XYZ file of C-alpha atoms in Angstrom:
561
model
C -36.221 -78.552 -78.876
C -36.739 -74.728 -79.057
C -34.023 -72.844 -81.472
C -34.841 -69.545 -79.787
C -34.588 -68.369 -75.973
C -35.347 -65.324 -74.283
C -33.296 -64.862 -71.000
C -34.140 -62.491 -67.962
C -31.645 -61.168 -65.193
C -33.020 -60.020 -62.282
C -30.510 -58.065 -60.779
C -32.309 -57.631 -57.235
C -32.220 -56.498 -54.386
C -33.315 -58.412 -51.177
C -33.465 -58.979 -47.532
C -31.824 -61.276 -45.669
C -34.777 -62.722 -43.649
C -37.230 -61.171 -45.413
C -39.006 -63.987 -47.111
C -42.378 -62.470 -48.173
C -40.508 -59.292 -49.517
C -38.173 -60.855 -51.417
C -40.450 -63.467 -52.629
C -42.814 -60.474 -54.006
C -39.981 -58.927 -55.419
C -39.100 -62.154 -57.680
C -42.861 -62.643 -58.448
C -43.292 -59.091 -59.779
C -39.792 -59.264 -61.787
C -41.290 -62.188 -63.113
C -44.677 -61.212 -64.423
C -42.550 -57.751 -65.787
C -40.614 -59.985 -68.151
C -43.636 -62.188 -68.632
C -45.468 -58.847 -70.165
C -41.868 -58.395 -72.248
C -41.465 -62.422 -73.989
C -39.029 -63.953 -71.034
C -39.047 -67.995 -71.108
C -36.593 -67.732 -67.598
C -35.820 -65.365 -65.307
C -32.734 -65.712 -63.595
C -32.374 -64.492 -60.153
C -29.268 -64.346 -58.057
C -27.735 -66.402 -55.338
C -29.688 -67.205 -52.225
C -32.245 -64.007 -53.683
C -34.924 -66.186 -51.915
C -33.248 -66.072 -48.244
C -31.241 -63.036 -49.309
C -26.898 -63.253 -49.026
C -25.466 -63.857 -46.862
C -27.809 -65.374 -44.135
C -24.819 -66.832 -41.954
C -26.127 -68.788 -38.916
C -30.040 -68.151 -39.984
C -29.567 -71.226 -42.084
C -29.438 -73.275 -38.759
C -32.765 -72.315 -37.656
C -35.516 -74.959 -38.783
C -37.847 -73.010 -38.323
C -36.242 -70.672 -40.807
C -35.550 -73.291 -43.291
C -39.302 -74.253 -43.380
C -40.162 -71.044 -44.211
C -37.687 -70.931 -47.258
C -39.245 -74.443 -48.416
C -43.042 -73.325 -48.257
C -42.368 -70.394 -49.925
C -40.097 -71.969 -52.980
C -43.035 -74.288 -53.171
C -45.778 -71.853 -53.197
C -43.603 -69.835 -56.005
C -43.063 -72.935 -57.695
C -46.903 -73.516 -57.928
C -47.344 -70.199 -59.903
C -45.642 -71.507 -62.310
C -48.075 -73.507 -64.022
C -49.554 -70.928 -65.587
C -47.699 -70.950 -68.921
C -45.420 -67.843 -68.273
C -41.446 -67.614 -67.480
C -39.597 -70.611 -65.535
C -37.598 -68.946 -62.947
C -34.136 -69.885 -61.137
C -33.504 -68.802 -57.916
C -31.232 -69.286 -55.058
C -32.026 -70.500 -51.894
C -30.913 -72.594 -48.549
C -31.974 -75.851 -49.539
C -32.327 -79.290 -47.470
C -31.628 -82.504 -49.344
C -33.973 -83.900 -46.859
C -36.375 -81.902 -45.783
C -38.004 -84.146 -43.390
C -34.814 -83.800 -41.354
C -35.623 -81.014 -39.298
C -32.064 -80.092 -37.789
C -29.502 -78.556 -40.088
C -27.035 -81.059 -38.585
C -28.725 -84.392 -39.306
C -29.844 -83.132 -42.741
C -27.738 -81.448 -45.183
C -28.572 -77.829 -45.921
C -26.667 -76.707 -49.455
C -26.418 -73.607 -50.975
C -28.491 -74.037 -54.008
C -30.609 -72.993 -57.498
C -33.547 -74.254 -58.054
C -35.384 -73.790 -61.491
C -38.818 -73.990 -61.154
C -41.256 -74.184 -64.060
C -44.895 -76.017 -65.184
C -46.046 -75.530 -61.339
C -42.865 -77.626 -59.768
C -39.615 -77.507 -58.395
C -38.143 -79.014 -61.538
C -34.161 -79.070 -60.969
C -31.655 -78.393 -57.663
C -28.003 -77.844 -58.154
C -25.803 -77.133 -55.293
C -22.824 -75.149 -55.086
C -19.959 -76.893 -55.228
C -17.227 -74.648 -53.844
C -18.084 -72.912 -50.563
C -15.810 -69.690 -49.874
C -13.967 -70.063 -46.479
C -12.375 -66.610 -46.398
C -12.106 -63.103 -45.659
C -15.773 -62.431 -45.567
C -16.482 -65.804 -46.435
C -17.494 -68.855 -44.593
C -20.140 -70.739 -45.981
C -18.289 -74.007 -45.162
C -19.914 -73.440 -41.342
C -23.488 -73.743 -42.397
C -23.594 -75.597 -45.653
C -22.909 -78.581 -47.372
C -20.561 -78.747 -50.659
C -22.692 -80.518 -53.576
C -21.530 -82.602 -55.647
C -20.117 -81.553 -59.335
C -23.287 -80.955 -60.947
C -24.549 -81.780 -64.649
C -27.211 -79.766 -66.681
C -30.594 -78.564 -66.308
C -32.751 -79.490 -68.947
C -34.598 -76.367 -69.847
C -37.281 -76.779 -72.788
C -34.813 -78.713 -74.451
C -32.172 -76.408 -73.778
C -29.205 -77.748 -71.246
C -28.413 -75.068 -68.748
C -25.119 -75.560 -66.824
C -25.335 -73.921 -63.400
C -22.553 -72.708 -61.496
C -23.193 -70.950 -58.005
C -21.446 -67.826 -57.503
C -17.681 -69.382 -56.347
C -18.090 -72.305 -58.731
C -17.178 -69.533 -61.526
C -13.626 -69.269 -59.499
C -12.625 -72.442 -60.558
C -12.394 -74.801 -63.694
C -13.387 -78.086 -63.036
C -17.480 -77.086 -62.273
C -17.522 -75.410 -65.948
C -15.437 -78.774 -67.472
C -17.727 -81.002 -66.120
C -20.586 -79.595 -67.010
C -19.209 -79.161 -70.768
C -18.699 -82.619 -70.900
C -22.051 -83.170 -69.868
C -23.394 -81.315 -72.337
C -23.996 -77.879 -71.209
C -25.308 -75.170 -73.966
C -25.068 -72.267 -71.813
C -23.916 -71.063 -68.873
C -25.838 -69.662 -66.306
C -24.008 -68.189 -62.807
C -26.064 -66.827 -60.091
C -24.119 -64.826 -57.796
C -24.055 -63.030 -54.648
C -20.208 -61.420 -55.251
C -19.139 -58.124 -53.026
C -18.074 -55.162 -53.945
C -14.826 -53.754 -53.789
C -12.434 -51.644 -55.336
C -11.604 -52.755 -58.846
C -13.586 -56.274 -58.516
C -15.543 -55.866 -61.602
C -12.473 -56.525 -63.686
C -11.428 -59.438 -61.987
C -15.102 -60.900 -62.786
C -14.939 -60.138 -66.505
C -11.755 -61.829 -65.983
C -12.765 -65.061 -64.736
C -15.645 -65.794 -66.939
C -13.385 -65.392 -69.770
C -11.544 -68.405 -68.685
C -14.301 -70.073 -68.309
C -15.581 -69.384 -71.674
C -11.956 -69.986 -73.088
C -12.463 -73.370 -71.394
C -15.731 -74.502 -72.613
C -16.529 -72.648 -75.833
C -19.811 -71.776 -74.449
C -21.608 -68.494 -73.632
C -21.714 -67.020 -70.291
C -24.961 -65.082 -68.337
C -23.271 -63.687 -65.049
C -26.583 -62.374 -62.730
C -25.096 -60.440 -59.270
C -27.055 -59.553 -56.776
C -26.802 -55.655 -55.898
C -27.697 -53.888 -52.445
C -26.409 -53.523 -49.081
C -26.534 -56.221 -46.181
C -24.668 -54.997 -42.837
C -20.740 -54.175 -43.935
C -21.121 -56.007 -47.252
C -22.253 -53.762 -50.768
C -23.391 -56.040 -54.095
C -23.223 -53.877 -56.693
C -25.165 -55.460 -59.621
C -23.146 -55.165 -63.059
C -24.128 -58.282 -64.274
C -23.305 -59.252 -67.990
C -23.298 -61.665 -70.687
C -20.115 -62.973 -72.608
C -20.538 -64.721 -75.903
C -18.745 -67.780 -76.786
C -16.480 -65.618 -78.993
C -15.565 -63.772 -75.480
C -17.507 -60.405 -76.695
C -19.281 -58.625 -74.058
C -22.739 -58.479 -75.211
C -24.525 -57.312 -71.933
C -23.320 -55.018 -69.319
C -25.682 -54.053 -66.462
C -25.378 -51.187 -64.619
C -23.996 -50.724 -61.558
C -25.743 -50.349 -57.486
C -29.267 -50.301 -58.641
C -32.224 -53.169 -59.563
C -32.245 -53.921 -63.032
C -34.032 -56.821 -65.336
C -32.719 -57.569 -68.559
C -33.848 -59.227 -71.183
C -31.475 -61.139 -73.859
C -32.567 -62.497 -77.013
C -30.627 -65.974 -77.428
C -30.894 -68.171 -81.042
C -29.531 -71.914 -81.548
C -26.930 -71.965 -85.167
C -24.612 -74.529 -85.886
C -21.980 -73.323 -83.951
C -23.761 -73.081 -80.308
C -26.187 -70.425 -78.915
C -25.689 -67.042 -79.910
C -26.988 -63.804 -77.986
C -28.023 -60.492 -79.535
C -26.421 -57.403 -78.519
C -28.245 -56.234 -74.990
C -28.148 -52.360 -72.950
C -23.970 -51.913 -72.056
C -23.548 -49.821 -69.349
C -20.315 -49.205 -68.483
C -19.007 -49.564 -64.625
C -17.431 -46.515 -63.256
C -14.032 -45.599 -62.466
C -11.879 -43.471 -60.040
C -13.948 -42.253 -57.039
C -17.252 -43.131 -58.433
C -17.928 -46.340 -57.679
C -16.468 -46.048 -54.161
C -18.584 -43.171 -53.530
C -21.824 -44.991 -54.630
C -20.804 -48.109 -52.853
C -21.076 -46.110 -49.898
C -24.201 -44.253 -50.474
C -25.830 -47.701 -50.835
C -24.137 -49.227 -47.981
C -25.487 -47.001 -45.951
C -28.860 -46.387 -47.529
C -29.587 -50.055 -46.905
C -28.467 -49.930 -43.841
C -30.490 -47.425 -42.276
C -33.655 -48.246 -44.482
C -33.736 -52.051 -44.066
C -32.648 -51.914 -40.055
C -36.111 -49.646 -39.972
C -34.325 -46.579 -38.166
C -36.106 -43.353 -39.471
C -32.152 -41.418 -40.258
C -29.325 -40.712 -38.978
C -27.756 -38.026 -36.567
C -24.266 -36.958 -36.461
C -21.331 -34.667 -35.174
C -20.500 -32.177 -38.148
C -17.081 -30.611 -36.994
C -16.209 -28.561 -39.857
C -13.459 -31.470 -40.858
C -13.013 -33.249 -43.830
C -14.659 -36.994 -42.295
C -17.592 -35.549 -41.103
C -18.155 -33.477 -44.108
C -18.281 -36.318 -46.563
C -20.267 -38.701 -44.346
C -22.903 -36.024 -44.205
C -23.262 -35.515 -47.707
C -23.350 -39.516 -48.212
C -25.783 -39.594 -46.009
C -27.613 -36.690 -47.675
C -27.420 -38.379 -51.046
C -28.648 -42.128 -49.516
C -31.305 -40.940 -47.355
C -32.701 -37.494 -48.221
C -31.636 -34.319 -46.275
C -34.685 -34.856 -44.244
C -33.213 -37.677 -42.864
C -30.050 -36.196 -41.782
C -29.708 -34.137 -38.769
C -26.126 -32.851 -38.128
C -24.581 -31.270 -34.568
C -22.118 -28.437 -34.259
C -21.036 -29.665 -30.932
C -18.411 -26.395 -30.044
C -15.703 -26.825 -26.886
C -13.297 -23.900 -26.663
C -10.892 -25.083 -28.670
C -13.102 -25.164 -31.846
C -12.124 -22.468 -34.273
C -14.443 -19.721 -36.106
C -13.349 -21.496 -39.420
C -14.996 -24.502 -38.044
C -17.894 -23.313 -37.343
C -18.630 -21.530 -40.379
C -17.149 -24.409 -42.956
C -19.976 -26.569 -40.403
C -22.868 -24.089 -41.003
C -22.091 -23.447 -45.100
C -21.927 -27.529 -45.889
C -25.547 -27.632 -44.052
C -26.789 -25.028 -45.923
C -25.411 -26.648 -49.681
C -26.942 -29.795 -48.721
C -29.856 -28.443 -47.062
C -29.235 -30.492 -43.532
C -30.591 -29.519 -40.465
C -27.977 -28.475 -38.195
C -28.057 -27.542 -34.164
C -25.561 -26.446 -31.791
C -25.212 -28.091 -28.624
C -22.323 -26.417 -26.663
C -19.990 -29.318 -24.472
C -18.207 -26.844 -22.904
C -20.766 -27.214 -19.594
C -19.960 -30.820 -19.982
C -16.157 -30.140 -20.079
C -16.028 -28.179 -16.664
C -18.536 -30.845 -15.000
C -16.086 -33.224 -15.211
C -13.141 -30.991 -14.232
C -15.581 -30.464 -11.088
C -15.978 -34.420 -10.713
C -12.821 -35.891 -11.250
C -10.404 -33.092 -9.476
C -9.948 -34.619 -6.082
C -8.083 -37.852 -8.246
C -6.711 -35.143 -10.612
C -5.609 -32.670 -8.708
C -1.917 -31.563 -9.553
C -1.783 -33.602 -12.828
C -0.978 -31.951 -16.074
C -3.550 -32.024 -18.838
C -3.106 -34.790 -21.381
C -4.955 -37.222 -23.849
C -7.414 -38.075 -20.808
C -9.056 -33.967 -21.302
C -9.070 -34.531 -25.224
C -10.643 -37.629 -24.669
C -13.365 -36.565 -22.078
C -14.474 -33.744 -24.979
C -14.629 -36.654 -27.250
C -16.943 -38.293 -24.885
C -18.964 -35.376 -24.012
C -19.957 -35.336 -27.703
C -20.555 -39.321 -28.184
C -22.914 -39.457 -25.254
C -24.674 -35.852 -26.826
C -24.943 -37.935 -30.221
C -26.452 -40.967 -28.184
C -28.759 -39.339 -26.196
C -30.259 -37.238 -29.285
C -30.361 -41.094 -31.034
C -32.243 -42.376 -27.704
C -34.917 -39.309 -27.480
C -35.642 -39.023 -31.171
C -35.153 -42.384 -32.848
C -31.993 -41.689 -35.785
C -29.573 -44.063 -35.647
C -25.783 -42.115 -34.963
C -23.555 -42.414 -37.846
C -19.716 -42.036 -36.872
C -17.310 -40.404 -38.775
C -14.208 -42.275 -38.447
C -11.473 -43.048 -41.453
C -9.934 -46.158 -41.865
C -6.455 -44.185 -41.244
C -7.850 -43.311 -37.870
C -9.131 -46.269 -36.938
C -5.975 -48.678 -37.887
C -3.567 -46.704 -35.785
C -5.976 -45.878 -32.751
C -6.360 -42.145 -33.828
C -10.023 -42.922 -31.976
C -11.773 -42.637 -28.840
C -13.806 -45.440 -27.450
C -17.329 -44.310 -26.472
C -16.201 -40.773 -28.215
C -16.051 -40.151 -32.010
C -16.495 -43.985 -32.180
C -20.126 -44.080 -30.832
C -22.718 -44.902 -33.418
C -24.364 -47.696 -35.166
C -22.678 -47.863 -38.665
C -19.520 -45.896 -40.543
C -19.603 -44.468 -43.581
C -16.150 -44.160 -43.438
C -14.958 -47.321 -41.832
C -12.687 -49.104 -44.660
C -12.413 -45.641 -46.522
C -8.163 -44.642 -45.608
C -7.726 -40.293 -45.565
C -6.589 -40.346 -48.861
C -9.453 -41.521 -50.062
C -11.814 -39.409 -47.967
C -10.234 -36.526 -50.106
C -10.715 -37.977 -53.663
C -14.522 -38.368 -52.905
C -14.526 -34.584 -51.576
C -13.121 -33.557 -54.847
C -15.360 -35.723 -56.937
C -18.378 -35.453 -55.216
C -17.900 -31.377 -55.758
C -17.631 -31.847 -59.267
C -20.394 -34.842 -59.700
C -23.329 -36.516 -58.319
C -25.087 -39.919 -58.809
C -28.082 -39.976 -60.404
C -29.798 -41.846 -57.491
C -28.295 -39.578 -55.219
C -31.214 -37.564 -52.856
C -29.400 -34.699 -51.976
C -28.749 -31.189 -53.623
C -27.322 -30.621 -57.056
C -24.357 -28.620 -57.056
C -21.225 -28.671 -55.135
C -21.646 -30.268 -51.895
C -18.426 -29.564 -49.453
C -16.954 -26.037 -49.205
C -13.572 -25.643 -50.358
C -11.894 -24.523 -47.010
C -12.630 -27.655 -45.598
C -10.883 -30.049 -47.984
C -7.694 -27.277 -48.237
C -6.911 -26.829 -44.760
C -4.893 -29.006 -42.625
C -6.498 -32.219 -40.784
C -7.752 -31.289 -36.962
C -9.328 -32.675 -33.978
C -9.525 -29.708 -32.267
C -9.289 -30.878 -28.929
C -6.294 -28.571 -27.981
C -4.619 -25.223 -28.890
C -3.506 -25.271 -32.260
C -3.706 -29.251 -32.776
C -3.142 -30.806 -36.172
C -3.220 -34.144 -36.980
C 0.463 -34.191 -38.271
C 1.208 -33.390 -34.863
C 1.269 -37.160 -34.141
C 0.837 -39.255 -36.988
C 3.043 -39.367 -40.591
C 1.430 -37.397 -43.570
C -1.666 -39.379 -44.580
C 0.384 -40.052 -48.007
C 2.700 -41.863 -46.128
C 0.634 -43.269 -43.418
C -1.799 -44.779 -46.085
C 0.599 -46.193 -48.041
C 2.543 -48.033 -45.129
C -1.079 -49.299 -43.248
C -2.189 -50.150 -47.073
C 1.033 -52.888 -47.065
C 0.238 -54.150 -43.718
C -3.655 -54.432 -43.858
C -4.549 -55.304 -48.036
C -0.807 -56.776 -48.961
C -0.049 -58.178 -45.408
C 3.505 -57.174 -46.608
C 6.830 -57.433 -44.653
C 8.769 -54.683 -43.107
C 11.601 -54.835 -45.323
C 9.005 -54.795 -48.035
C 7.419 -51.451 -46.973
C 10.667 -49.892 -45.983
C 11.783 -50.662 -49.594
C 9.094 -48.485 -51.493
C 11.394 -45.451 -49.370
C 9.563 -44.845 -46.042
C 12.420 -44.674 -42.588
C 12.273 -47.982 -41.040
C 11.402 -46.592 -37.924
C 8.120 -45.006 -39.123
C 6.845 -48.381 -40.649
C 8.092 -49.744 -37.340
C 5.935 -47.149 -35.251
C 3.139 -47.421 -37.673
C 2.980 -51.558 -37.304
C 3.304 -50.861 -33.713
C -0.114 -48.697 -33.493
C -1.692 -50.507 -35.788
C -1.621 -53.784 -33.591
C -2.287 -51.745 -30.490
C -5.193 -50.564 -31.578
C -6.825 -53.819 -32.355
C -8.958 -53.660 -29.210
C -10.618 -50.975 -30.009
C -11.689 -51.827 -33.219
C -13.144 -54.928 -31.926
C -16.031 -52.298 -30.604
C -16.148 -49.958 -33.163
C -19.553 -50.013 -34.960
C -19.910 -52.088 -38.757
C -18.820 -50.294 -42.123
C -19.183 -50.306 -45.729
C -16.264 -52.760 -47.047
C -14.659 -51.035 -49.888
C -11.002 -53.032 -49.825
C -9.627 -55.620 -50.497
C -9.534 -56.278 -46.199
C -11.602 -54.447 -44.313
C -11.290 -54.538 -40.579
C -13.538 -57.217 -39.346
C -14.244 -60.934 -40.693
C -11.338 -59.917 -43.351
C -8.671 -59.530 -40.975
C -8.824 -61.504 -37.614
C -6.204 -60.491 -35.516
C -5.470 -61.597 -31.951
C -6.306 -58.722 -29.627
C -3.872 -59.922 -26.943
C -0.593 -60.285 -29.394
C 2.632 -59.958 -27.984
C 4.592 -59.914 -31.670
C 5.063 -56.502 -32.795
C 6.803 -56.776 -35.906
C 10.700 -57.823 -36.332
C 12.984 -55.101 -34.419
């Protein structure tokens, strides 16, 4: 029975898919705390597979994979250094080679003296918003400890933190410490709600708890890290920091009254803006970087969404991986163009012009016999829209960047959008990110700037373009007030629907006209269809459009009234 421990968290950063990566990943995290005194290095949920590997798991072939290379680590461990325990897709019977006839779990493995020494399986799969693990794995069984050089690990998986029995039982088992790998989602305000939770659990149990997250971006979904350790007194004695790799070591000692751990690095999470703002720059960064496309190209309008996506994209990727186009019709104002041309030149972007007004009168020519004697409408401001999507493509297409689109989550819940227009692209920056919020980044970005951020010091969005009133520019003085509520109000009503899925009455009682939460409701559902094609997102909510919030695209209910 050892009376002393020395813990690693690997805060990493994998793949999904990428077994060899991530596998090299946890073998050089391991031989860094090796060189630094670690007896285990604790990884984070499914790091092997990398989280969330949704239908993947019911490939075999896939599976086999995972199991070769868990062995193969598992073999490295004989050689006297750090145990390690790691997450992976895991088949009770491996010899069943179908994910239906033999049960594939969710599980950590601890592997140490050259063999796979320990499994536990999480208990409670998450079936929600994001969620649903229940479609491709098996619940295990409420586990006891791992025996760990004489020192009784209790395991919980991620979700099994959520709840209280998983932490009981293994307390009445005999559990020293506890030990939660996790592959937990960002979003706004999150981090709290963790600290939160393993209080309880520590309340519960009297025992000390070692919270590893996984950090990184995988499609719409941002992990950002911040793992910590709470003592059995409920201090924080480790804190992580926040959207990058880290490895930690913590000093643990046995006393009489349980395990205690030394005071480790505290990095406090952000607040306000900054954490939203880095969520994104990672969300995308991992996007474009682990998809393989070389950058991104975009429309740069001299608004407000395009602005801030192309300094996110500045500070992910590198200026040299941005290209932005001034794409001009006649309706474009001088202001425009020169807000466009001064935010290239802070972030040191390379911007063209590619005039659409050509395109424009092509398809006057082309559709006039059907049109002829029609007034002008939405079908002209939508054609410009289009004239600029397919200009975005076709750069994408010759060149290789993938298109990022520019789109706010304001826009896109009430339709403010144009199919195979503004909403062309591969990913959004901007997707779950409502107006409001596009203008608190502005103003913080201006005044800040990440440390792992690759673009320009300085301030990074000229002031016109945050001041002055919300455009599309696709007609004679246009503003977007012209046909939607302030973006106060609008935000605050879709923020009831969408996050709080509150009632009418509800949203009419914080003081907004019945018939504008009415209207607002009314768009919001009618524009379901499109969002069904719009391109993925960084999730920064509570619900972002997408697995959080599956709504019937054909829907006939459109609110009470």
């Amino acid at each position: 029975m050892t009376d002393q421990l020395t813990i690693a968290l690997a805060q990493i950063n994998p793949t999904v898919g990428d077994l060899p990566g991530n596998l090299e990943k946890l073998r050089a995290l391991r031989a860094r705390a090796a060189g630094e005194g670690a007896d285990l290095v604790v990884g984070t949920e499914l790091c092997v597979s990398g989280y969330p590997p949704e239908d993947l798991v019911l490939k075999p072939d896939f599976l086999d994979a995972v199991q070769q290379g868990v062995e193969a680590l598992a073999a490295e461990t004989a050689d006297g250094g750090p145990a390690l325990l790691i997450g992976a897709p895991w088949r009770i019977d491996p010899a069943a080679r179908a994910p239906l006839r033999g049960k594939v779990y969710n599980a950590a493995l601890l592997l140490d003296g050259g063999e796979i020494q320990a499994v536990r399986s999480k208990h409670h799969l998450p079936n929600y918003g994001v969620f649903d693990e229940l479609r491709v794995f098996a619940a295990g069984p409420l586990p006891g400890p791992v025996n760990f050089r004489g020192v009784r690990l209790g395991v919980l998986v991620c979700e099994d933190m959520w709840f209280s029995d998983v932490a009981e039982c293994l307390e009445e088992s005999g559990a020293e410490i506890l030990v939660v790998p996790n592959g937990s989602p960002y979003e706004c305000d999150k981090h709290e709600v963790r600290i939160q939770l393993a209080l309880e659990r520590v309340v519960e149990t009297g025992l000390p708890l070692v919270y590893v997250n996984q950090v990184g971006g995988q499609d719409e979904l941002v992990f950002d890290g911040a793992s910590f350790v709470v003592d059995a007194e409920r201090n924080l004695r480790v804190q992580l920091p926040e959207f990058v790799e880290a490895l930690s070591l913590t000093r643990w000692r046995r006393s009489a009254a349980g395990w205690q751990v030394e005071d480790g690095e505290r990095r406090p999470p952000g607040v306000g803006a900054e954490p939203v703002y880095r969520a994104l720059v990672l969300g995308l960064r991992d996007y474009v970087t682990k998809s393989g496309f070389p950058g991104v190209v975009l429309g740069l309008s001299g608004g407000i969404d395009s602005a801030i996506s192309a300094v996110v994209a500045a500070d992910a990727l590198g200026p040299e991986r941005v290209h932005c186009v001034m794409m001009p019709s006649p309706y474009t104002s001088r202001d425009s163009l020169e807000d466009a041309a001064e935010l290239a030149q802070l972030n040191g972007l390379r911007l063209d012009q590619i005039d659409i007004g050509p395109a424009m009168q092509a398809f006057e020519v082309m559709l006039r016999p059907l049109f002829e004697g029609l007034p002008a409408d939405t079908t002209e401001e939508n054609l410009q829209s289009r004239a600029r999507g397919v200009t975005l493509m076709a750069l994408s297409n010759k060149f290789g960047p993938m298109v990022l689109s520019t789109g706010n989550k304001s826009e896109m819940s009430v339709g403010y959008a144009t199919l195979y227009g503004d909403m062309c692209g591969g990913f959004n920056v901007l997707k779950d990110v409502y107006k409001t919020t596009v203008f608190e980044l502005s103003n913080w970005r201006n005044q800040a700037r990440p440390a792992d951020a690759l673009g320009p010091e300085g301030r990074a969005i000229p002031e016109r373009i945050i001041t002055k009133p919300p455009t599309a520019e696709l007609k004679p003085d246009q503003k977007d007030e012209d046909s939607l509520p302030p973006y106060a109000v609008l935000d605050d009503i879709l923020s009831g629907l969408i996050e709080e899925e509150a009632s009418l009455e509800a949203i009419v009682a914080r003081g907004h006209p019945r018939e504008i939460v009415t209207r607002v409701w009314r768009m919001l559902e009618n524009a379901e269809y499109k969002r069904r094609q719009a391109p993925p997102g960084v999730k920064i909510t509570r619900r972002s459009f997408g697995r959080d919030r599956r709504y019937p695209i054909v829907n006939a209910f459109k609110g009470p009234g």
